[in-house]
Amino acid sequence: MEGSLATQQATRPAAAPKRERDLRADLFRGLALWFIFIDHVPGNWLANLTIRNVTLCDATEVFVLLAGYAAGIAYGGTLLREGWLFAAAQVVRRVGSLYVAHIVLFVMFTAQVGYSAAALQDSIYIDELHLDAFGQEPYRALLEALLLRFQPAFLNILPLYIVLLLQFALTLPLLRRPRLLLAISCALYGVTRWFSLELPSWTGGGWFFNPFAWQVLFCVGLTLGYRAPGGPGPLLVLPWWRSLGALAVAWLIVTFVLLYMTWHRPEYAVQVPGWVMSWWENVDKTALHPFRLVSVLALTYLLAHWVRPEARWLRGAAAWPFVLMGKQGLPVFCSGILFAFFARLALEYSDDAPMQIGANLAGLASLVAVGWLSDWYKKRERTPRREADPALAERAA
Amino acid sequence: MRRLAKRLVVAMQAGALLALLAAPARASICDVPPELVDSPVPLEATARGLRRGVLRVLVVGSASVFGPGGSGPDAAWPGQFATRLREGWPGLRVELEVRGARGMMADEMLAMILAVTTPRPHLVVWQAGSVEAARGQDTDWLARRLNTGLEALRERGIDAVLMDQQFSRFMRANSDVDSYRDALRMAGSVHGAALLQRYAMMQHWAESERIDIERTPRERRVAATDQLHACLGRALARLVLDGAADAGAPSPDNAQRPGPPQSDAAPRP
């Protein structure tokens, strides 16, 4: 969905070496984080309004692409200033905090599931579900969770993110060689899909999101985000071609129509030709089917062209909460998974209109609050000395 | 005196007539919103079976096919479904085979479906996706098995009806059930299989406080479970009879079935 700077930079002359923050990326990342919150609450009425209803891709694709974009900016800068080892250490530190966040969330979810399951114990109704894998083999489940091989529902994006960042720590220097990076990445994607490679999961099958496939989207994001020393634009630029734009629009329309006929109104599916259906049925999310990949890239290409980075509404009040959330993507993402958990509990208790409205308002407000707080904290962290020094000086005088 | 008696008789007749008129309008516990049942998929083989007076049905699923928590296997939805079919189609012989087990996933069910032998069933009812959702199996894994099974059934000229998960607030709060429902919906629509939207129906019954097993006190739970299965069997029978009517079988009650103009019912090659 969002802001590849590619097209914009192609048309703008290299003016300032100091890079301005692209609010489009923040805005769309913020929206994706909100959608992830919504889609993580089954039964949420707002789930009918997120982008997965109109395109093949959903908020996960947007999030991964923009996570790559943000990583390209942040660690690309460190790579230039401090070198590979330092930048990689920084990435690994981030992986560490993500891992801790994942384990904390896992413990909370498991405790809740165990408690609820015990409360419903006398109901054979949910007997077959035995959601409570932890209750059956606690030690094994704990071990598998630590190994990321046991991923309870809704705890599958963080493990993906962790593996993506680990891969990134190894391939950091390739940021300077984007063609090589993309070639390797696409090759890995192709091999993964062709040979059905996957990371095993304890419960059988593979991971919910296959990192070897999803890395391709992350790497595209990296390439879009990284800036060469002194240069204002990315190393690889895909300029705006009207024909390519038209193709992207056509793709999104065709997939929307197919989605409408098969998903929203299955009774029309009979009218879709068989050969189209045989393609369509294989569109998987686990290993990021090429159709999904093309959809998110097409959306990115169009939005990067149509939404101008200098657009005034990006600085307006309506965009503000989402830009703020997008700027602080990581803390907002982690807390969003937690808030979604609370929202699920709220809807389990009751899912009438007041609760739906309340849970969604509280969820969005909490996400914005986390964004605001992290933003404020980081700003404070960056500027304490200047404020502190005069005070010290006064006292010393 | 005679006048009075005459009036009484007329009043009674009118009352009876009113009662008759009112009866179909009175809400039954099992009623569901029309959009959940009004999109029949033509069921050719089933229509053939009905015309010949013998319908062979294979039900494959996980625990719910045996009606756990109810008064017994006969009260479970497959048995109730067969009973409703016989009611709707007097003289019909329904040969029902129910296979499955608690905790069974789509790979084992697929093996059962691929192993169907002669005499082939006319109809396979495949209840799937519950255990996968509970365990967080990747949705692609489920979709591949559904696709293989439905494709095999279509090649053999056997009708398929998918049945999705049970509605449960506990399950909804703790598993990503919508992704698995979507997988079933997609597989069904791609392969021209009908989908019995059990989840949506049960949610409707729970929210309208008619059948809500999770919140039924324990002493009334067996009766509520039986009621649930009776309603599911009824809904399934309606879906199947509508689908058969769509494929050219005469409607059992000879009534005009309301609905959109029928599309050509030929299955895709």
XYZ file of C-alpha atoms in Angstrom:
666
model
C 0.000 0.000 0.000
C 2.346 2.671 0.851
C 4.856 4.967 0.108
C 7.504 3.766 -2.051
C 9.524 6.815 -2.479
C 10.735 5.466 -5.723
C 8.421 7.302 -8.028
C 8.547 10.497 -6.109
C 12.291 10.640 -5.991
C 12.515 10.013 -9.652
C 10.699 13.203 -10.451
C 12.234 15.383 -7.781
C 15.722 16.746 -8.243
C 18.301 15.926 -5.611
C 17.838 18.941 -3.427
C 18.699 18.515 0.210
C 21.037 15.758 1.340
C 19.186 15.836 4.653
C 16.322 13.525 4.185
C 12.814 14.514 5.048
C 10.601 11.992 6.698
C 8.051 10.560 4.315
C 4.766 10.851 6.133
C 3.032 8.624 3.604
C 4.946 5.622 4.846
C 4.027 6.524 8.427
C 0.387 7.032 7.553
C -0.029 3.736 5.744
C 1.938 1.868 8.341
C -0.304 3.342 11.023
C -3.367 2.260 9.079
C -1.940 -1.233 8.660
C -1.334 -1.457 12.403
C -4.908 -0.433 13.075
C -6.180 -3.007 10.565
C -4.044 -5.702 12.174
C -5.663 -4.853 15.498
C -9.109 -5.072 13.910
C -8.447 -8.318 12.063
C -7.093 -9.860 15.248
C -10.504 -9.559 16.869
C -12.822 -12.147 15.272
C -16.394 -10.954 15.296
C -15.337 -7.302 15.102
C -17.773 -5.460 12.857
C -15.018 -3.228 11.532
C -13.332 -6.289 10.011
C -15.682 -5.831 7.052
C -14.010 -2.524 6.264
C -10.314 -3.448 6.208
C -8.399 -3.783 2.964
C -8.570 -7.566 2.880
C -12.192 -7.161 1.771
C -11.250 -5.377 -1.437
C -7.773 -6.612 -2.371
C -6.043 -9.952 -2.278
C -3.434 -8.666 0.152
C -4.192 -7.540 3.681
C -2.631 -5.511 6.454
C 0.069 -8.125 7.041
C 1.603 -7.529 3.606
C 1.513 -3.782 4.141
C 3.074 -4.130 7.555
C 5.930 -6.369 6.375
C 6.702 -4.157 3.386
C 6.823 -1.056 5.557
C 8.758 -2.829 8.288
C 11.396 -3.454 5.625
C 11.170 0.156 4.559
C 11.695 1.417 8.107
C 14.534 -1.046 8.675
C 16.203 0.132 5.475
C 16.162 3.698 6.734
C 17.163 3.025 10.319
C 19.798 0.326 9.981
C 20.983 1.571 6.604
C 22.066 4.763 8.349
C 23.834 2.833 11.095
C 25.520 0.637 8.494
C 26.962 3.717 6.794
C 28.145 5.362 9.996
C 29.261 2.398 12.091
C 29.700 -0.576 9.806
C 28.152 -3.986 9.493
C 29.009 -5.489 12.862
C 27.563 -2.603 14.836
C 24.432 -2.354 12.696
C 23.930 -6.117 12.910
C 24.328 -5.960 16.692
C 21.639 -3.301 16.769
C 19.322 -5.486 14.712
C 19.969 -8.438 16.996
C 19.199 -6.275 20.029
C 15.875 -5.434 18.475
C 15.264 -9.122 17.773
C 15.933 -9.754 21.458
C 13.274 -7.316 22.572
C 10.792 -8.723 20.037
C 11.473 -12.220 21.312
C 10.876 -11.147 24.898
C 7.670 -9.394 23.863
C 6.551 -12.560 22.066
C 7.210 -14.772 25.076
C 5.428 -12.382 27.438
C 2.404 -12.340 25.141
C 2.543 -16.113 24.860
C 2.467 -16.501 28.633
C -0.463 -14.108 28.921
C -2.475 -15.833 26.190
C -1.764 -19.259 27.579
C -2.750 -18.257 31.074
C -6.001 -16.836 29.775
C -6.840 -19.835 27.581
C -6.070 -22.213 30.419
C -8.241 -20.236 32.812
C -11.192 -19.961 30.424
C -10.940 -23.598 29.430
C -11.029 -24.630 33.084
C -14.091 -22.461 33.620
C -15.821 -24.178 30.696
C -14.552 -27.616 31.624
C -17.991 -29.077 32.125
C -18.957 -28.259 28.571
C -18.317 -31.092 26.170
C -19.301 -28.606 23.537
C -15.749 -27.356 23.219
C -14.312 -30.756 23.914
C -12.970 -31.368 20.458
C -11.253 -28.053 20.351
C -8.708 -28.680 23.073
C -7.271 -25.280 22.418
C -5.388 -25.753 25.571
C -2.369 -27.511 24.098
C -0.424 -26.206 27.026
C -2.640 -28.042 29.484
C -1.979 -31.356 27.783
C 1.803 -31.238 27.479
C 2.953 -28.190 29.411
C 6.701 -28.756 29.367
C 6.798 -29.662 25.721
C 4.550 -26.737 24.815
C 6.787 -24.356 26.721
C 9.862 -25.646 24.964
C 8.205 -25.475 21.559
C 7.028 -21.935 22.243
C 10.564 -20.878 23.135
C 11.744 -22.435 19.882
C 8.968 -20.529 18.061
C 7.644 -23.864 16.808
C 4.439 -23.497 18.783
C 2.553 -20.384 17.762
C -0.910 -20.015 19.253
C -3.490 -18.122 17.223
C -2.675 -14.452 16.666
C 0.908 -14.958 17.774
C 2.266 -15.643 14.322
C 3.365 -12.260 12.996
C 5.997 -11.662 15.676
C 7.887 -14.904 14.949
C 7.849 -13.958 11.265
C 9.221 -10.536 12.096
C 11.933 -12.051 14.282
C 13.186 -14.356 11.538
C 13.021 -11.567 8.955
C 15.211 -9.346 11.125
C 17.686 -12.169 11.768
C 18.014 -12.726 8.031
C 18.462 -8.994 7.652
C 21.311 -8.888 10.194
C 23.209 -11.315 7.977
C 22.485 -9.606 4.690
C 22.866 -5.983 5.843
C 25.780 -5.067 3.543
C 23.665 -6.076 0.553
C 21.699 -2.868 1.118
C 24.397 -1.214 -0.947
C 23.850 -3.718 -3.754
C 20.071 -3.657 -4.130
C 20.033 -5.604 -7.404
C 21.969 -8.440 -5.839
C 19.811 -8.286 -2.704
C 16.607 -8.509 -4.715
C 18.015 -11.256 -6.930
C 18.946 -13.408 -3.940
C 15.662 -12.623 -2.247
C 13.578 -13.518 -5.303
C 15.598 -16.686 -5.807
C 14.931 -17.739 -2.223
C 11.253 -16.913 -2.679
C 11.097 -18.973 -5.863
C 12.936 -21.936 -4.376
C 10.731 -21.822 -1.274
C 7.557 -21.892 -3.294
C 8.770 -24.400 -5.858
C 10.024 -26.945 -3.341
C 7.455 -26.072 -0.649
C 10.173 -25.361 1.894
C 8.843 -24.401 5.286
C 9.803 -24.035 8.905
C 8.205 -26.878 10.830
C 5.616 -26.192 13.467
C 4.933 -28.372 16.468
C 1.254 -28.781 15.710
C 1.982 -30.066 12.212
C 2.359 -28.286 8.901
C 4.519 -25.203 8.641
C 4.542 -21.772 10.197
C 1.422 -19.729 9.661
C 3.599 -17.209 7.782
C 6.538 -18.759 5.955
C 9.516 -16.401 6.540
C 11.454 -17.704 3.517
C 8.662 -16.529 1.270
C 7.678 -13.362 3.104
C 11.259 -12.077 3.129
C 10.823 -11.008 -0.488
C 8.382 -8.304 0.565
C 10.633 -7.217 3.403
C 13.576 -6.922 0.987
C 11.541 -4.815 -1.431
C 10.815 -2.551 1.530
C 14.515 -2.441 2.426
C 15.422 -1.376 -1.091
C 12.831 1.364 -1.040
C 13.943 2.659 2.319
C 17.729 2.620 2.025
C 19.500 5.776 0.911
C 22.983 5.854 -0.526
C 25.455 8.154 1.234
C 24.907 11.698 0.023
C 22.231 10.657 -2.423
C 18.660 11.679 -1.851
C 16.957 8.757 -3.520
C 16.982 5.013 -3.320
C 19.546 3.155 -5.396
C 16.917 1.443 -7.468
C 14.208 3.636 -8.888
C 11.082 2.485 -10.617
C 9.796 5.564 -12.413
C 6.143 6.272 -13.050
C 4.993 4.815 -16.336
C 1.409 5.395 -17.190
C 1.107 1.981 -18.844
C 2.443 0.222 -15.762
C 0.084 2.257 -13.606
C -2.824 1.241 -15.840
C -1.743 -2.367 -15.542
C -1.685 -2.068 -11.752
C -5.180 -0.572 -11.756
C -6.412 -3.324 -14.060
C -4.905 -5.990 -11.821
C -6.557 -4.578 -8.722
C -9.920 -4.343 -10.478
C -9.767 -7.900 -11.825
C -8.782 -9.338 -8.449
C -11.489 -7.314 -6.742
C -14.124 -8.694 -9.103
C -12.891 -12.248 -8.549
C -12.798 -11.694 -4.807
C -16.322 -10.339 -4.918
C -17.615 -13.288 -6.918
C -15.948 -15.999 -4.888
C -15.825 -14.567 -1.413
C -18.551 -11.990 -0.943
C -21.120 -13.626 -3.234
C -20.107 -17.278 -3.644
C -23.286 -17.983 -5.609
C -21.741 -16.115 -8.552
C -18.628 -18.277 -8.501
C -20.252 -20.732 -10.901
C -19.955 -18.095 -13.611
C -16.184 -17.805 -13.313
C -14.399 -19.941 -15.931
C -12.842 -23.128 -14.605
C -9.282 -22.292 -15.570
C -9.441 -19.019 -13.661
C -10.747 -20.882 -10.654
C -7.943 -23.421 -10.774
C -5.510 -20.516 -10.440
C -7.598 -18.778 -7.874
C -8.013 -21.698 -5.493
C -4.270 -21.904 -4.953
C -3.793 -18.368 -3.729
C -2.294 -18.945 -0.299
C -1.280 -16.532 2.388
C 1.143 -18.834 4.202
C 3.834 -18.633 1.533
C 2.744 -15.284 0.077
C 1.257 -16.349 -3.245
C 2.581 -14.269 -6.193
C -0.922 -12.851 -6.708
C -0.848 -11.406 -3.223
C 2.657 -10.095 -3.776
C 1.667 -8.450 -7.039
C -1.396 -6.948 -5.361
C 0.541 -5.258 -2.589
C 3.202 -4.016 -5.021
C 0.572 -2.670 -7.408
C -1.118 -0.850 -4.564
C 2.217 0.584 -3.461
C 3.069 1.766 -6.941
C -0.249 3.552 -7.338
C -0.364 5.120 -3.902
C 3.244 6.298 -4.139
C 2.288 8.115 -7.300
C -1.121 9.425 -6.332
C -0.429 10.464 -2.761
C 2.149 13.240 -2.863
C 4.570 13.394 0.050
C 3.964 17.131 0.387
C 0.175 16.735 0.506
C -1.216 18.972 3.207
C -3.755 16.494 4.503
C -0.894 14.249 5.593
C -0.184 16.885 8.231
C -3.869 17.371 9.027
C -5.805 16.272 12.064
C -7.396 13.244 10.431
C -4.048 11.735 9.449
C -2.316 12.688 12.688
C -3.168 9.631 14.840
C -2.154 7.193 12.109
C 1.054 9.033 11.239
C 1.930 8.972 14.915
C 1.228 5.234 15.149
C 3.247 4.579 12.022
C 6.241 6.530 13.310
C 6.383 4.313 16.375
C 5.569 1.129 14.501
C 7.240 -1.403 16.739
C 5.846 -0.519 20.180
C 2.447 0.135 18.614
C 2.510 -3.243 16.876
C 3.419 -5.174 20.020
C 0.900 -3.386 22.190
C -1.688 -3.733 19.426
C -1.478 -7.513 19.751
C -2.042 -7.117 23.469
C -4.983 -4.726 23.021
C -6.532 -7.089 20.473
C -6.338 -9.784 23.120
C -8.287 -7.585 25.551
C -10.775 -6.711 22.832
C -11.327 -10.427 22.142
C -12.038 -11.002 25.807
C -14.467 -8.091 25.796
C -16.330 -9.504 22.809
C -16.321 -12.953 24.352
C -18.166 -11.417 27.279
C -20.650 -9.617 25.059
C -20.596 -8.514 21.461
C -23.554 -6.161 21.279
C -23.257 -2.694 19.755
C -22.057 -0.791 22.852
C -19.295 -3.329 23.431
C -18.264 -3.316 19.761
C -18.052 0.458 19.753
C -16.364 0.577 23.141
C -13.756 -2.067 22.320
C -12.883 -0.430 19.013
C -12.685 3.072 20.443
C -10.611 1.911 23.388
C -8.368 -0.102 21.065
C -7.696 2.759 18.696
C -7.239 5.238 21.527
C -4.750 2.926 23.245
C -2.781 2.476 20.026
C -2.601 6.227 19.512
C -1.647 6.717 23.150
C 1.221 4.238 22.829
C 2.359 6.013 19.659
C 2.208 9.396 21.314
C 3.987 8.227 24.439
C 6.824 6.540 22.565
C 7.211 9.564 20.342
C 7.329 11.919 23.308
C 9.750 9.665 25.175
C 12.118 9.366 22.236
C 12.134 13.100 21.707
C 12.840 13.671 25.382
C 15.585 11.082 25.309
C 17.259 12.839 22.439
C 17.206 16.310 23.970
C 17.821 16.027 27.684
C 21.335 17.340 27.851
C 20.625 20.753 26.486
C 17.876 21.266 29.028
C 19.765 19.704 31.867
C 23.029 21.443 31.361
C 21.929 25.043 32.071
C 20.217 23.864 35.227
C 23.365 22.176 36.400
C 25.336 25.194 35.446
C 23.028 27.435 37.453
C 23.237 25.239 40.477
C 26.974 25.092 40.213
C 27.181 28.867 39.950
C -79.656 -20.999 21.699
C -79.193 -22.352 18.177
C -77.958 -18.964 17.049
C -75.464 -18.960 19.806
C -74.247 -22.436 18.881
C -73.970 -21.400 15.242
C -71.933 -18.356 16.192
C -69.708 -20.474 18.317
C -69.033 -22.862 15.465
C -68.181 -19.984 13.107
C -65.918 -18.446 15.693
C -64.172 -21.749 16.201
C -63.730 -22.191 12.465
C -62.327 -18.695 12.136
C -60.042 -19.347 15.058
C -58.806 -22.534 13.492
C -58.234 -20.751 10.219
C -56.343 -17.978 11.973
C -54.237 -20.521 13.800
C -53.516 -22.218 10.511
C -52.487 -18.943 8.923
C -50.455 -17.953 11.909
C -48.619 -21.242 12.185
C -46.147 -20.786 9.345
C -45.476 -17.210 10.411
C -44.691 -18.089 14.002
C -40.956 -18.128 14.525
C -39.503 -21.552 15.002
C -36.443 -21.956 17.191
C -34.508 -23.141 14.166
C -35.238 -20.131 11.957
C -32.211 -18.432 10.473
C -31.856 -15.257 8.423
C -32.708 -16.048 4.790
C -29.292 -14.973 3.484
C -27.735 -17.921 5.315
C -29.749 -20.512 3.415
C -30.983 -18.891 0.233
C -28.093 -19.520 -2.100
C -28.503 -23.103 -3.219
C -25.808 -24.847 -5.196
C -27.241 -27.369 -7.653
C -26.745 -30.934 -6.432
C -27.026 -33.178 -9.494
C -26.227 -36.560 -8.006
C -28.498 -35.942 -5.050
C -31.340 -35.074 -7.398
C -30.719 -38.353 -9.217
C -30.774 -40.290 -5.963
C -33.996 -38.635 -4.847
C -35.681 -39.478 -8.116
C -34.717 -43.127 -7.700
C -35.850 -43.163 -4.084
C -32.476 -44.077 -2.591
C -30.008 -41.521 -1.314
C -26.564 -42.589 -0.143
C -24.919 -40.010 2.111
C -21.444 -40.081 3.586
C -20.811 -37.739 6.494
C -17.181 -37.062 7.387
C -16.151 -34.865 10.251
C -14.639 -34.454 13.675
C -16.319 -34.928 17.045
C -19.559 -33.074 16.353
C -20.825 -35.709 13.885
C -21.528 -37.932 16.877
C -23.246 -35.194 18.845
C -21.128 -35.116 22.003
C -23.028 -33.682 24.922
C -26.384 -34.683 23.492
C -28.605 -37.628 24.299
C -26.936 -39.981 21.821
C -25.690 -40.503 18.274
C -29.217 -40.548 16.835
C -29.798 -37.060 18.125
C -26.651 -35.785 16.377
C -27.069 -33.673 13.267
C -26.350 -36.432 10.702
C -29.188 -38.574 12.044
C -31.480 -35.570 12.326
C -30.616 -34.653 8.757
C -31.632 -38.105 7.520
C -34.893 -37.923 9.463
C -35.759 -34.543 7.940
C -34.963 -35.864 4.467
C -37.346 -38.773 4.934
C -39.992 -36.400 6.220
C -39.548 -34.086 3.274
C -39.490 -36.954 0.842
C -41.841 -39.710 1.975
C -40.731 -43.182 0.953
C -37.107 -42.172 0.509
C -34.492 -44.640 1.685
C -31.547 -42.748 3.183
C -28.389 -44.812 3.543
C -26.332 -42.806 5.941
C -22.711 -43.510 6.810
C -21.007 -41.366 9.422
C -17.234 -41.414 9.748
C -14.855 -39.338 11.769
C -13.364 -38.960 15.197
C -12.679 -36.441 17.864
C -9.717 -34.253 16.985
C -9.587 -35.476 13.391
C -8.057 -33.111 10.866
C -8.551 -32.675 7.146
C -5.750 -35.016 6.063
C -7.397 -38.069 7.622
C -10.810 -36.957 6.423
C -9.393 -36.570 2.941
C -8.148 -40.163 3.037
C -11.689 -41.308 3.912
C -13.146 -39.284 1.096
C -10.650 -40.578 -1.450
C -11.405 -44.128 -0.317
C -15.112 -44.080 -1.175
C -16.047 -47.266 -2.994
C -19.046 -48.520 -4.855
C -21.849 -48.073 -4.355
C -20.721 -44.503 -4.374
C -22.514 -42.016 -2.211
C -24.569 -39.398 -3.978
C -23.626 -36.817 -1.436
C -20.699 -36.218 0.888
C -21.183 -33.853 3.811
C -17.755 -32.738 4.944
C -17.530 -31.003 8.288
C -14.049 -29.490 8.461
C -11.811 -26.801 9.834
C -12.611 -27.011 13.555
C -9.565 -28.806 14.818
C -7.286 -26.889 12.450
C -8.584 -23.608 13.835
C -8.191 -24.761 17.411
C -4.615 -25.852 16.843
C -3.567 -22.953 14.656
C -2.652 -25.191 11.718
C -1.665 -23.051 8.745
C -4.708 -22.259 6.628
C -2.944 -23.202 3.422
C -2.512 -26.727 4.734
C -6.265 -26.959 5.244
C -7.091 -25.347 1.899
C -4.894 -27.768 -0.060
C -6.642 -30.779 1.451
C -10.091 -29.315 0.927
C -9.252 -28.554 -2.691
C -7.962 -32.057 -3.321
C -10.997 -33.684 -1.735
C -13.571 -31.488 -3.434
C -11.874 -31.899 -6.786
C -11.870 -35.683 -6.403
C -15.558 -35.673 -5.514
C -16.412 -33.541 -8.505
C -14.467 -35.811 -10.830
C -16.431 -38.782 -9.548
C -19.725 -36.980 -9.892
C -20.424 -36.919 -6.160
C -22.072 -33.855 -4.644
C -20.320 -32.129 -1.780
C -21.573 -29.991 1.064
C -19.070 -28.392 3.400
C -19.962 -27.564 6.965
C -17.946 -24.977 8.851
C -17.099 -24.580 12.535
C -19.343 -24.331 15.539
C -19.859 -20.889 16.971
C -18.333 -20.507 20.390
C -17.351 -17.298 22.132
C -14.491 -19.094 23.790
C -13.185 -20.337 20.492
C -13.640 -16.965 18.841
C -11.649 -15.268 21.572
C -8.824 -17.765 21.449
C -8.432 -18.917 17.897
C -8.272 -17.158 14.588
C -11.491 -18.860 13.529
C -12.348 -16.397 10.746
C -9.285 -17.337 8.691
C -10.389 -20.971 8.717
C -13.980 -20.086 7.921
C -12.680 -18.098 4.976
C -10.652 -21.095 3.813
C -13.792 -23.250 3.779
C -15.847 -20.592 2.089
C -13.225 -20.124 -0.590
C -12.750 -23.849 -1.225
C -16.501 -24.373 -1.424
C -17.093 -21.543 -3.815
C -14.158 -22.448 -6.056
C -15.299 -26.060 -6.397
C -19.013 -25.408 -6.573
C -19.657 -27.144 -3.275
C -22.450 -25.924 -1.038
C -21.508 -24.569 2.369
C -23.656 -25.008 5.426
C -22.825 -21.934 7.476
C -23.031 -23.595 10.833
C -20.986 -20.886 12.549
C -23.204 -18.050 11.367
C -26.377 -19.996 12.168
C -25.231 -20.899 15.657
C -24.163 -17.321 16.234
C -27.617 -16.197 15.188
C -29.291 -18.675 17.563
C -26.983 -17.690 20.390
C -27.459 -13.974 19.886
C -31.218 -14.293 19.629
C -31.015 -16.320 22.873
C -32.659 -19.388 21.416
C -29.850 -21.938 21.573
C -26.736 -20.892 23.415
C -25.004 -23.947 24.777
C -22.065 -22.096 26.249
C -24.432 -20.155 28.470
C -26.947 -22.877 29.180
C -26.883 -24.216 32.745
C -25.500 -27.688 32.959
C -28.772 -29.413 33.821
C -30.407 -28.150 30.604
C -27.408 -28.633 28.381
C -28.253 -32.074 27.004
C -31.658 -30.865 25.842
C -30.110 -27.720 24.352
C -27.509 -29.786 22.511
C -30.212 -32.015 21.050
C -32.157 -28.952 20.001
C -29.032 -27.539 18.333
C -28.435 -30.741 16.392
C -32.080 -30.965 15.378
C -31.887 -27.436 13.985
C -28.620 -28.168 12.186
C -30.097 -31.322 10.662
C -33.110 -29.321 9.519
C -30.957 -26.593 7.983
C -28.813 -29.151 6.209
C -31.866 -30.951 4.853
C -33.220 -27.688 3.518
C -29.897 -26.844 1.880
C -29.707 -30.279 0.263
C -33.330 -30.395 -0.911
C -33.052 -26.875 -2.309
C -29.850 -27.850 -4.097
C -31.514 -30.965 -5.518
C -34.502 -28.908 -6.637
C -32.083 -26.542 -8.308
C -30.644 -29.477 -10.212
C -34.045 -30.504 -11.464
C -35.421 -32.791 -8.794
C -39.077 -31.990 -8.194
C -39.512 -30.024 -5.027
C -40.952 -32.320 -2.323
C -43.795 -30.017 -1.360
C -44.436 -28.986 -4.984
C -44.334 -25.430 -3.782
C -42.906 -22.597 -5.815
C -39.520 -21.937 -4.365
C -38.842 -18.236 -4.122
C -35.432 -17.096 -5.199
C -33.369 -15.588 -7.942
C -33.724 -16.847 -11.495
C -31.904 -20.131 -11.766
C -28.607 -20.091 -13.506
C -27.697 -22.974 -15.756
C -26.901 -25.717 -13.370
C -24.202 -27.430 -15.361
C -21.141 -28.065 -13.235
C -17.933 -26.582 -14.504
C -15.742 -28.959 -16.477
